[in-house]
XYZ file of C-alpha atoms in Angstrom:
752
model
C 0.000 0.000 0.000
C 1.163 3.502 -0.759
C 2.582 5.560 2.074
C 0.092 8.386 2.752
C 2.115 9.765 5.662
C 4.038 11.985 3.259
C 0.836 14.000 2.676
C -0.753 16.615 4.909
C -4.514 16.481 5.489
C -4.986 19.164 2.812
C -2.937 17.202 0.302
C -4.782 13.960 1.163
C -8.106 15.707 0.691
C -7.003 17.107 -2.668
C -5.977 13.610 -3.746
C -9.282 12.105 -2.579
C -11.340 14.710 -4.368
C -9.498 14.060 -7.627
C -9.914 10.284 -7.238
C -13.670 10.457 -6.598
C -14.082 12.855 -9.486
C -12.308 10.424 -11.800
C -14.168 7.385 -10.440
C -17.650 8.949 -10.534
C -16.966 11.097 -13.607
C -18.324 14.180 -11.881
C -16.981 17.485 -10.616
C -16.126 17.136 -6.934
C -16.092 20.384 -4.997
C -13.748 20.903 -2.047
C -14.434 23.002 1.033
C -12.270 24.119 3.888
C -12.945 22.545 7.233
C -15.947 24.221 8.822
C -16.637 26.396 5.793
C -19.939 24.687 4.923
C -21.228 22.710 7.901
C -18.293 20.317 7.978
C -18.373 19.304 4.304
C -15.002 18.361 2.821
C -16.266 17.172 -0.573
C -19.528 17.618 -2.480
C -20.839 16.445 -5.830
C -24.167 16.180 -7.629
C -25.645 13.243 -9.570
C -29.077 13.459 -11.258
C -29.887 16.606 -9.325
C -29.120 15.061 -5.933
C -26.370 16.221 -3.566
C -23.767 13.832 -2.178
C -21.086 14.715 0.316
C -17.847 13.158 1.496
C -15.684 13.484 4.582
C -11.901 12.928 4.639
C -10.017 11.799 7.728
C -6.248 11.581 7.334
C -5.664 9.390 10.391
C -2.721 7.323 9.207
C -0.827 7.741 12.494
C -3.824 7.576 14.864
C -5.663 4.685 16.503
C -8.990 3.365 15.309
C -10.685 4.502 18.497
C -9.603 8.075 17.756
C -10.888 7.763 14.205
C -14.232 6.340 15.369
C -14.639 9.106 17.939
C -14.026 11.714 15.256
C -16.514 9.982 12.946
C -19.220 10.123 15.610
C -19.000 13.937 15.573
C -20.068 13.942 11.917
C -23.517 12.418 12.618
C -25.203 15.648 13.852
C -23.925 17.443 10.758
C -25.458 14.815 8.480
C -28.808 15.009 10.297
C -28.804 18.707 9.471
C -27.521 18.463 5.884
C -29.590 15.398 4.826
C -27.519 14.423 1.768
C -28.695 11.869 -0.793
C -25.513 9.912 -0.135
C -22.368 10.017 1.950
C -18.840 8.677 1.639
C -16.345 8.455 4.466
C -12.718 8.358 3.310
C -9.692 7.805 5.509
C -6.012 6.967 5.078
C -6.370 4.534 8.005
C -6.051 0.886 6.901
C -9.476 -0.424 7.951
C -10.434 -4.037 8.636
C -13.925 -5.362 7.666
C -15.044 -5.203 11.302
C -13.875 -1.613 11.639
C -15.770 -0.691 8.480
C -18.923 -2.205 9.976
C -18.569 -0.049 13.096
C -18.259 3.106 11.019
C -21.121 1.982 8.756
C -23.352 1.633 11.811
C -22.967 5.383 12.346
C -23.764 6.399 8.761
C -26.082 3.656 7.453
C -28.920 6.165 6.948
C -26.859 7.896 4.250
C -24.905 4.968 2.838
C -25.984 2.124 0.571
C -23.361 -0.258 1.981
C -20.029 -0.396 3.854
C -18.528 0.096 0.392
C -19.162 3.817 0.844
C -16.426 3.720 3.457
C -12.958 3.906 1.910
C -9.928 2.948 3.960
C -6.291 3.294 3.032
C -6.248 0.182 0.852
C -9.381 1.325 -0.993
C -7.813 4.698 -1.731
C -4.678 2.862 -2.822
C -6.728 0.741 -5.226
C -8.398 3.821 -6.705
C -4.980 5.369 -7.326
C -3.939 2.264 -9.226
C -7.078 2.567 -11.387
C -6.525 6.257 -12.079
C -2.855 6.712 -12.873
C -3.455 10.170 -14.331
C -4.656 11.372 -10.926
C -1.586 9.965 -9.240
C 0.671 11.874 -11.608
C -0.929 15.125 -10.443
C 0.196 14.397 -6.870
C 3.948 13.843 -7.207
C 4.791 13.772 -3.505
C 2.816 10.581 -3.004
C 3.996 8.548 -5.963
C 7.562 9.789 -5.699
C 7.781 8.891 -2.016
C 6.161 5.500 -2.589
C 8.464 4.766 -5.521
C 11.457 5.759 -3.432
C 10.597 3.244 -0.740
C 10.297 0.513 -3.334
C 13.598 1.446 -4.977
C 15.486 1.510 -1.683
C 14.034 -1.872 -0.776
C 14.993 -3.459 -4.085
C 18.394 -1.752 -4.393
C 19.778 -1.950 -0.883
C 23.297 -1.539 -2.259
C 22.490 1.920 -3.607
C 20.501 2.797 -0.479
C 23.549 2.035 1.658
C 25.911 3.911 -0.644
C 23.711 7.015 -0.653
C 22.320 6.760 2.883
C 22.903 10.451 3.676
C 21.058 11.540 0.540
C 18.260 9.048 1.255
C 17.862 10.437 4.763
C 17.766 14.069 3.595
C 15.135 13.375 0.964
C 12.874 11.333 3.247
C 13.130 13.927 6.003
C 12.303 16.905 3.825
C 9.708 15.504 1.424
C 6.633 15.473 3.737
C 7.072 19.185 4.395
C 7.898 20.037 0.793
C 5.454 22.262 -1.079
C 5.070 21.567 -4.780
C 5.203 24.944 -6.546
C 5.329 26.147 -10.122
C 9.110 25.896 -10.240
C 8.884 22.144 -9.732
C 6.691 21.627 -12.776
C 8.893 23.916 -14.852
C 11.966 21.963 -13.801
C 10.299 18.636 -14.617
C 9.508 19.849 -18.129
C 13.035 21.129 -18.709
C 14.530 17.869 -17.479
C 12.110 15.788 -19.543
C 12.745 17.637 -22.794
C 16.443 18.507 -22.402
C 17.660 15.751 -20.026
C 19.588 18.554 -18.294
C 18.229 21.139 -15.854
C 20.390 23.918 -14.480
C 18.687 25.549 -11.477
C 19.957 28.997 -10.637
C 18.968 31.551 -8.025
C 20.034 33.390 -4.879
C 21.079 31.557 -1.690
C 18.271 30.091 0.384
C 15.661 30.118 -2.383
C 15.341 26.316 -2.445
C 17.609 25.230 -5.296
C 18.975 22.178 -3.491
C 15.550 21.097 -2.239
C 14.083 21.332 -5.723
C 17.039 19.391 -7.137
C 16.522 16.672 -4.536
C 12.824 16.475 -5.419
C 13.714 15.954 -9.080
C 16.241 13.361 -8.045
C 13.678 11.561 -5.882
C 11.173 11.492 -8.716
C 13.608 9.829 -11.073
C 14.832 7.404 -8.443
C 11.210 6.328 -7.995
C 11.136 5.652 -11.753
C 14.174 3.402 -11.520
C 17.022 5.838 -12.167
C 20.188 5.229 -10.181
C 21.329 8.382 -8.342
C 24.884 9.657 -8.706
C 25.922 12.520 -6.427
C 28.839 14.612 -7.712
C 30.628 16.279 -4.838
C 34.033 17.408 -6.091
C 34.401 17.742 -9.853
C 32.878 16.512 -13.063
C 35.326 13.619 -13.350
C 33.192 11.779 -10.766
C 30.324 11.742 -13.239
C 32.495 10.435 -16.062
C 33.808 7.650 -13.830
C 30.259 6.685 -12.779
C 28.786 6.817 -16.272
C 27.465 3.471 -17.515
C 26.008 2.553 -20.886
C 23.198 0.186 -19.969
C 21.721 1.842 -16.878
C 19.315 4.710 -16.382
C 21.126 7.268 -14.225
C 20.421 10.697 -12.810
C 23.339 12.890 -11.755
C 23.053 15.741 -9.257
C 25.818 18.350 -9.010
C 24.998 20.902 -6.318
C 26.851 24.253 -6.498
C 28.704 22.950 -9.541
C 30.457 26.273 -10.130
C 31.556 26.649 -6.518
C 29.975 28.094 -3.417
C 31.731 31.466 -3.508
C 33.183 31.951 -6.971
C 33.311 29.762 -10.025
C 37.102 29.576 -10.140
C 37.077 27.699 -6.824
C 35.314 24.745 -8.369
C 36.300 24.868 -12.023
C 39.658 23.176 -12.418
C 41.742 23.355 -15.568
C 39.698 22.250 -18.594
C 36.754 21.310 -16.360
C 34.504 23.614 -18.370
C 35.239 21.497 -21.443
C 34.616 18.229 -19.589
C 31.381 19.606 -18.152
C 30.160 20.801 -21.536
C 31.067 17.438 -23.080
C 29.058 15.623 -20.387
C 26.066 17.919 -20.836
C 26.105 17.390 -24.590
C 26.375 13.638 -24.135
C 23.487 13.469 -21.678
C 21.283 15.927 -23.563
C 21.574 13.886 -26.757
C 20.819 10.531 -25.115
C 17.747 8.991 -23.519
C 18.830 7.099 -20.405
C 20.633 9.798 -18.446
C 19.545 12.963 -16.611
C 21.638 15.744 -15.082
C 20.553 18.315 -12.479
C 22.905 21.161 -11.584
C 22.476 24.045 -9.155
C 24.379 27.275 -8.834
C 24.011 30.793 -7.627
C 22.900 33.255 -10.266
C 25.840 35.652 -9.871
C 28.391 32.830 -10.123
C 26.746 31.531 -13.281
C 26.779 35.021 -14.782
C 30.496 35.358 -14.106
C 31.247 31.878 -15.388
C 29.452 32.575 -18.664
C 31.621 35.643 -19.189
C 34.769 33.672 -18.518
C 33.840 30.388 -20.171
C 32.441 30.925 -23.642
C 31.491 27.250 -23.875
C 28.995 27.575 -21.008
C 27.338 30.637 -22.481
C 27.116 29.067 -25.927
C 25.737 25.805 -24.536
C 23.006 27.507 -22.516
C 21.961 29.553 -25.537
C 21.771 26.469 -27.720
C 20.092 24.065 -25.266
C 18.114 26.558 -23.178
C 18.105 24.334 -20.112
C 18.363 27.077 -17.476
C 15.650 27.387 -14.835
C 15.732 30.443 -12.566
C 13.981 30.329 -9.188
C 12.270 33.369 -7.706
C 11.228 34.079 -4.132
C 8.364 32.248 -2.468
C 4.879 33.597 -3.046
C 2.614 34.299 -0.089
C 0.702 31.127 -0.878
C 3.958 29.129 -0.887
C 4.867 30.615 2.489
C 1.489 29.653 3.900
C 1.635 26.089 2.605
C 5.220 25.618 3.811
C 4.228 26.769 7.275
C 1.084 24.618 7.252
C 2.946 21.485 6.138
C 5.542 21.948 8.863
C 2.855 22.437 11.492
C 0.831 19.458 10.325
C 3.792 17.066 10.235
C 5.179 18.182 13.601
C 4.296 17.285 17.163
C 2.679 20.551 18.250
C 0.149 20.923 21.038
C -3.498 21.699 20.349
C -3.059 24.930 22.312
C -0.342 26.163 19.946
C -2.227 25.065 16.839
C -5.359 26.840 18.013
C -3.408 30.069 18.487
C -2.013 29.774 14.969
C -5.429 29.007 13.479
C -7.159 32.112 14.874
C -4.760 34.515 13.176
C -1.334 33.782 14.595
C -0.206 32.566 11.171
C -0.281 36.146 9.879
C 2.647 37.145 12.094
C 4.708 34.433 10.454
C 3.895 34.365 6.740
C 3.931 38.175 6.496
C 7.212 38.536 8.377
C 10.144 39.958 6.391
C 12.425 37.543 8.222
C 10.480 34.514 6.954
C 12.886 31.718 6.210
C 12.208 27.994 5.707
C 15.076 27.153 8.038
C 13.465 29.178 10.817
C 10.102 27.576 10.065
C 11.742 24.186 10.487
C 13.266 25.195 13.812
C 10.118 26.746 15.289
C 8.052 23.655 14.491
C 10.667 21.228 15.815
C 11.442 19.627 19.135
C 14.084 22.183 20.121
C 11.403 24.883 20.255
C 8.591 25.296 22.803
C 5.647 23.823 20.900
C 3.564 23.049 23.972
C 2.711 26.144 26.010
C 0.515 29.117 25.135
C 1.936 32.169 23.378
C 3.293 30.136 20.461
C 2.741 32.728 17.672
C 4.459 35.382 19.770
C 7.424 33.089 20.408
C 7.515 32.271 16.714
C 7.479 35.964 15.774
C 10.135 36.740 18.366
C 12.373 34.135 16.785
C 11.876 35.686 13.357
C 12.684 39.060 14.914
C 15.673 37.687 16.804
C 17.113 34.614 15.091
C 20.128 34.885 17.369
C 18.128 32.829 19.860
C 18.724 29.943 17.513
C 22.292 30.887 16.719
C 23.446 31.205 20.307
C 23.686 27.451 20.842
C 25.325 26.857 17.468
C 27.756 29.724 18.030
C 28.897 28.450 21.439
C 28.767 24.695 20.952
C 29.412 23.976 17.297
C 31.863 26.621 16.089
C 35.600 26.736 16.535
C 37.135 29.939 17.871
C 38.387 30.981 14.429
C 34.852 30.586 13.044
C 33.448 32.776 15.798
C 36.046 35.461 15.120
C 35.137 35.637 11.440
C 31.476 36.112 12.327
C 32.336 38.798 14.858
C 34.770 40.795 12.719
C 32.052 41.295 10.093
C 30.436 43.744 12.530
C 33.252 46.163 11.808
C 33.119 46.029 8.004
C 30.659 47.309 5.394
C 27.408 45.387 5.079
C 28.769 43.636 2.009
C 32.403 43.169 2.893
C 34.754 42.480 0.011
C 36.278 39.025 0.334
C 39.863 40.288 0.388
C 39.082 42.968 2.991
C 37.386 40.434 5.242
C 40.308 38.076 4.958
C 42.802 40.790 5.950
C 40.748 41.912 8.952
C 40.070 38.309 9.996
C 43.709 37.213 9.830
C 44.747 40.233 11.896
C 42.155 39.498 14.595
C 43.167 35.830 14.708
C 46.798 36.827 15.070
C 45.975 39.079 18.028
C 43.983 36.191 19.497
C 46.881 33.755 19.298
C 45.520 31.772 16.339
C 48.064 30.979 13.642
C 47.513 29.846 10.044
C 44.237 31.784 9.887
C 44.874 32.644 6.252
C 44.797 29.006 5.244
C 41.695 28.364 7.368
C 39.775 31.313 5.895
C 38.005 29.402 3.129
C 37.106 26.601 5.496
C 35.594 29.107 7.921
C 33.479 30.586 5.135
C 32.143 27.161 4.193
C 31.268 26.321 7.789
C 29.444 29.617 8.372
C 27.705 29.968 4.996
C 23.966 29.381 5.201
C 23.787 30.008 8.939
C 25.710 33.039 10.159
C 26.879 34.513 6.869
C 25.749 34.970 3.298
C 28.138 35.061 0.366
C 27.110 37.119 -2.629
C 28.228 40.044 -4.752
C 28.821 43.679 -3.934
C 28.013 46.612 -6.207
C 31.229 46.055 -8.135
C 30.184 42.507 -8.881
C 32.981 41.082 -6.746
C 32.531 38.332 -4.095
C 31.322 39.763 -0.809
C 30.344 38.442 2.596
C 27.645 39.706 4.906
C 25.782 38.544 7.956
C 22.873 36.306 6.996
C 20.457 38.581 8.829
C 20.685 41.928 10.623
C 19.893 40.054 13.822
C 23.187 38.206 13.450
C 24.862 41.596 13.678
C 22.877 42.349 16.807
C 23.874 39.004 18.295
C 27.555 39.626 17.533
C 27.463 43.141 18.971
C 26.010 41.755 22.183
C 28.946 39.368 22.356
C 31.448 42.151 21.804
C 29.924 44.448 24.422
C 29.932 41.662 27.023
C 33.571 40.696 26.446
C 36.016 43.518 27.156
C 39.010 41.411 26.135
C 37.419 40.677 22.755
C 36.677 44.368 22.227
C 40.317 45.240 22.945
C 41.504 42.639 20.426
C 39.188 44.029 17.754
C 40.467 47.565 18.364
C 44.127 46.507 18.443
C 43.833 44.314 15.349
C 41.967 46.802 13.144
C 43.563 47.188 9.733
C 41.044 49.729 8.412
C 40.099 53.043 9.991
C 36.457 52.315 9.167
C 36.480 49.216 11.392
C 36.963 51.506 14.353
C 34.453 54.125 13.261
C 31.891 51.430 12.492
C 32.129 49.738 15.887
C 31.943 53.171 17.541
C 28.827 54.052 15.537
C 27.205 50.773 16.512
C 27.621 51.748 20.127
C 26.576 55.337 19.543
C 23.352 54.232 17.895
C 24.248 55.567 14.476
C 24.258 52.161 12.800
C 21.239 51.239 10.699
C 19.625 47.822 10.715
C 17.229 46.777 7.958
C 15.670 44.151 10.175
C 15.948 43.732 13.898
C 17.176 46.690 15.915
C 19.726 47.143 18.643
C 17.862 48.484 21.655
C 18.861 51.809 23.212
C 20.036 50.106 26.394
C 22.231 47.729 24.383
C 23.758 50.633 22.455
C 24.627 52.448 25.656
C 26.273 49.344 27.082
C 28.406 48.946 23.977
C 29.269 52.651 23.906
C 30.276 52.495 27.547
C 32.557 49.554 26.785
C 34.108 51.468 23.875
C 34.584 54.609 25.945
C 36.438 52.556 28.538
C 38.997 51.800 25.829
C 39.259 55.439 24.713
C 43.049 55.685 24.731
C 43.467 52.380 22.909
C 40.848 53.371 20.350
C 42.442 56.752 19.721
C 45.856 55.121 19.220
C 44.392 52.655 16.705
C 42.563 55.470 14.936
C 45.818 57.359 14.431
C 47.595 54.170 13.367
C 45.011 53.435 10.669
C 44.240 57.018 9.639
C 45.968 56.687 6.268
C 44.885 53.103 5.595
C 42.896 52.215 2.507
C 39.137 52.067 2.961
C 36.988 48.881 2.768
C 34.101 51.045 1.595
C 33.300 51.582 -2.072
C 31.029 54.030 -3.797
C 30.100 54.809 -7.363
C 31.983 57.811 -8.715
C 31.470 59.491 -12.078
C 34.659 60.179 -13.954
C 34.507 62.139 -17.177
C 37.041 59.994 -18.968
C 35.880 56.598 -17.652
C 32.199 57.007 -16.724
C 30.851 55.341 -13.580
C 33.294 53.340 -11.514
C 33.481 52.038 -7.949
C 36.330 53.193 -5.788
C 37.201 54.282 -2.300
C 35.131 57.315 -1.250
C 36.952 60.424 -2.551
C 36.163 62.089 0.748
C 37.396 59.269 2.974
C 39.910 61.484 4.807
C 37.330 64.252 5.294
C 34.952 61.648 6.746
C 37.672 60.312 9.011
C 38.459 63.749 10.407
C 34.756 64.407 10.874
C 34.550 61.177 12.850
C 37.493 62.273 14.975
C 35.625 65.461 15.826
C 32.641 63.350 16.926
C 34.859 61.234 19.172
C 36.442 64.277 20.773
C 33.032 65.782 21.438
C 31.828 62.526 22.968
C 34.909 62.292 25.159
C 35.039 65.989 26.047
C 38.491 66.406 24.532
C 39.955 69.513 22.915
C 40.107 69.644 19.096
C 43.799 70.504 19.206
C 44.392 66.768 19.682
C 43.764 66.227 15.950
C 45.582 69.230 14.456
C 47.927 66.911 12.539
C 45.060 65.086 10.813
C 43.272 68.362 9.992
C 46.447 69.840 8.513
C 46.879 66.697 6.391
C 43.427 67.154 4.845
C 44.026 70.866 4.202
C 47.255 70.035 2.380
C 45.283 67.669 0.154
C 42.797 70.452 -0.640
C 45.704 72.623 -1.754
C 46.522 69.860 -4.256
C 42.846 69.642 -5.350
C 42.427 66.228 -3.735
C 39.524 64.944 -1.655
C 35.759 64.751 -1.710
C 34.110 68.127 -2.255
C 30.810 67.369 -0.538
C 32.558 65.997 2.542
C 35.056 68.856 2.434
C 32.299 71.474 2.653
C 30.831 69.689 5.677
C 34.219 69.412 7.338
C 35.015 73.100 6.833
C 31.952 74.067 8.863
C 33.119 71.861 11.719
C 36.678 73.203 11.541
C 35.472 76.799 11.671
C 33.263 76.114 14.702
C 35.938 74.161 16.590
C 38.592 75.256 19.068
C 41.355 74.803 16.500
C 43.803 77.656 15.950
C 42.426 80.418 13.718
C 45.328 79.941 11.326
C 44.082 76.425 10.528
C 40.556 77.691 9.908
C 41.856 80.382 7.555
C 44.082 77.909 5.718
C 41.141 75.521 5.366
C 38.846 78.234 3.980
C 41.318 79.550 1.401
C 42.455 76.084 0.326
C 38.886 74.895 -0.228
C 37.834 78.156 -1.914
C 40.722 77.942 -4.357
C 40.094 74.245 -5.088
C 36.350 74.597 -5.655
C 36.696 77.769 -7.743
C 39.326 76.281 -10.044
C 37.513 73.018 -10.828
C 34.013 74.049 -11.962
C 33.660 71.451 -14.709
C 30.606 69.364 -13.790
C 27.178 69.953 -12.306
C 28.271 68.567 -8.931
C 31.190 71.000 -8.868
C 28.782 73.928 -9.045
C 26.460 72.413 -6.430
C 29.308 72.014 -3.947
C 30.712 75.476 -4.702
C 27.292 77.040 -4.200
C 26.937 75.246 -0.849
C 30.370 76.500 0.203
C 29.574 80.056 -0.906
C 26.220 80.112 0.896
C 27.939 80.757 4.250
C 30.820 82.878 2.911
C 29.169 85.803 1.181
C 27.726 84.095 -1.883
C 28.929 83.795 -5.452
C 30.252 86.905 -7.155
C 29.428 88.373 -10.614
C 32.333 86.606 -12.290
C 30.958 83.301 -11.051
C 27.517 84.252 -12.422
C 28.898 84.814 -15.930
C 30.827 81.556 -15.719
C 27.749 79.639 -14.545
C 25.656 81.140 -17.341
C 28.168 79.907 -19.926
C 28.386 76.532 -18.213
C 24.623 75.986 -18.370
C 24.528 77.035 -22.001
C 27.096 74.342 -22.769
C 25.133 71.823 -20.660
C 21.902 72.439 -22.580
C 23.816 71.875 -25.809
C 25.462 68.704 -24.517
C 22.467 66.949 -22.920
C 19.299 65.713 -24.565
C 16.597 66.451 -23.663
C 18.012 68.449 -20.721
C 20.896 68.498 -18.233
C 20.728 66.669 -14.876
C 19.846 68.226 -11.502
C 17.834 71.061 -13.016
C 16.108 71.905 -9.741
C 19.441 72.522 -8.032
C 20.729 74.437 -11.028
C 17.628 76.624 -10.857
C 18.357 77.443 -7.199
C 21.879 78.561 -8.108
C 20.594 80.679 -11.005
C 18.050 82.351 -8.715
C 20.738 83.138 -6.110
C 22.820 84.750 -8.870
C 19.893 86.727 -10.249
C 20.057 85.059 -13.663
C 16.358 85.438 -14.501
C 16.735 84.434 -18.153
C 18.423 81.189 -17.101
C 15.716 80.526 -14.506
C 13.086 80.833 -17.276
C 15.027 78.491 -19.524
C 15.321 75.900 -16.745
C 11.590 76.214 -15.973
C 10.786 75.451 -19.603
C 13.030 72.386 -19.519
C 11.427 71.197 -16.288
C 7.959 71.616 -17.757
C 8.986 69.689 -20.860
C 10.357 66.882 -18.689
C 7.133 66.619 -16.680
C 5.037 66.344 -19.849
C 7.001 63.419 -21.271
C 5.169 60.060 -21.060
C 6.463 57.480 -18.613
C 7.758 54.650 -20.777
C 7.711 52.257 -17.853
C 4.098 52.865 -16.855
C 2.420 50.085 -18.819
C 5.189 47.592 -18.125
C 4.926 48.124 -14.377
C 1.145 47.888 -14.403
C 1.108 44.629 -16.321
C 3.678 43.181 -13.957
C 1.453 44.008 -11.006
C -1.534 42.344 -12.656
C 0.449 39.181 -13.299
C 1.531 38.890 -9.703
C -1.966 39.504 -8.348
C -3.343 36.561 -10.296
C -1.438 34.183 -8.027
C -2.143 36.018 -4.775
C -3.952 33.964 -2.137
C -6.904 35.655 -0.438
C -7.211 36.345 3.275
C -10.275 34.110 3.369
C -8.395 31.201 1.850
C -5.603 31.605 4.386
C -8.076 31.700 7.257
C -9.749 28.538 5.977
C -6.421 26.756 5.531
C -5.116 27.438 9.018
C -8.584 27.017 10.506
C -8.129 23.299 9.926
C -5.512 23.182 12.656
C -8.084 23.792 15.389
C -10.697 21.340 14.055
C -10.964 17.654 14.882
């Protein structure tokens, strides 16, 4: 008999409805539990109404099933159907059928209207087309048969077997699965690409399970493509799975010399045959880079078109994933009732929704017994560090912890090389040698839990915390460990590491999800202030270091490019002023750094926007008047002599606004500049609103009128993206699940 335990009650009911519809050749309607007097299924024959009730009691006792059946009698007395069928996944004996029939004999023609597990199994055999529409059931059943017949393969792939069997009951079949099946059926090769955590591996395993159930032997490729060539046989149906085939961080980590050719040769061989299948997964950004580097991959994808890209889960997918986890888990009736009356909304609508967290909060390590379950669930989504604490303390080596912690001091998307340098320095100050060689291993251990590996704006490999709450967790560790804080300060290789950790404590850091509480910030700031002298020494030591931050900068000769912030030294001095103010120190302590920046201005070097901001602080500080005068004249000369772009004029106007304004010579120059800009740009120059403000300040009325005309012309131009955006919204709304449907789905959890 087929194994119905892989299905939830909703999935079993969907299967039953399809089977009855095929058997009776009628349309069988489905209703949510309690939506229509307890009806699960309804159909009409010759104008008469028949109803059916589904009880997915595969893991319960017969006494529990019989007690539940007794509760249906009052509903039938009220509904008075022409006929009634009672369907259950429980494997009923003839005597047990008679006991149930005694309850419903007034609405049944015989005990044959009661379908037990074996009866449902027999119907599935009769209606193969129905079975194919419910892949979880037939795939899982086929798997069990394959493992039983091929014990040698089951033993060889025991880890894979365990992962598939553990995850399949909670798996939600979505549109991507059907798309992948079609690609694999027609091309024999399916390349699944997408961002981390989207479900690439799970989908690949589902495809693998399906083909195993059809008699394909699984071959797991773990290192390089040569494993597939060595396992390839001529007379056997095989399915190969190659997870992260281009590497976990960057494609060059996985692709050995000539491996692209061997991979392409294998793909061409499999795609042209009939007894082999190949499933590959990779991250989208790695695939994009690999295509640029390996022409064979790009050409092959274009010719075979086997790529499948996964998108984020829909709201309906989120709901079904949550429901399946709840249904297949041992959760108290109290907790389920709280979820059913609206608690589910806190979870499926949460921006921190993650299948891994869903798994944890429905598992034995979580409190799934006492009241307040939705609130605990939401709190975990808000603060995933409650999960990470145990893993951080018990399962990570010290060098792994240090990598997670040092990320707090770097940009949100830290460049791989910058992270490595900061990490090695911290390990060295912590007495850990050979950290450079252990760096890659640490990344692999932490990826998917504490960190996420992706791409920064430059398209280069970057590392970030998996969730803003990881940052919060790490900051709490740093603030509670004064020795660790000292090591971070002493080991800093970038000035911005120090300013970042200070800003975290001062409350200036921004979190996109989760938020460091005010009390926590004050504790961290207090810990930092206690190390004031050490921090100031490290700040001076790293003042001229390169910056781990990058920003897009327009260069006339090269266009847009990413580089260190032009105003990094201005920002650093500004930060020093903030520290001195916080510590009540005199500004004369940073005269050397201020003089360094002024000397750069004299050479027309720096960031103009940051320079204007810094000048205001210099002039209002307790620094010697000579420094303020030098700063003013150096910046005035620099800004006045480099009025080439729109931004140059914006910064010069800002500078002049508190120093007497722009003179007549500047007005003539600006007038000529704008005339050239109107000639150069089509339809009009950028930043017209700001240019209008400058023209008004200079009294250039004719230019103001010209800018107004250009602004009016811009506002009258049609929005080319309007129709495209609207149609996109319509497409997404078609698949949106209604609030009523969600309420009905989760309402099942509180019914018998």
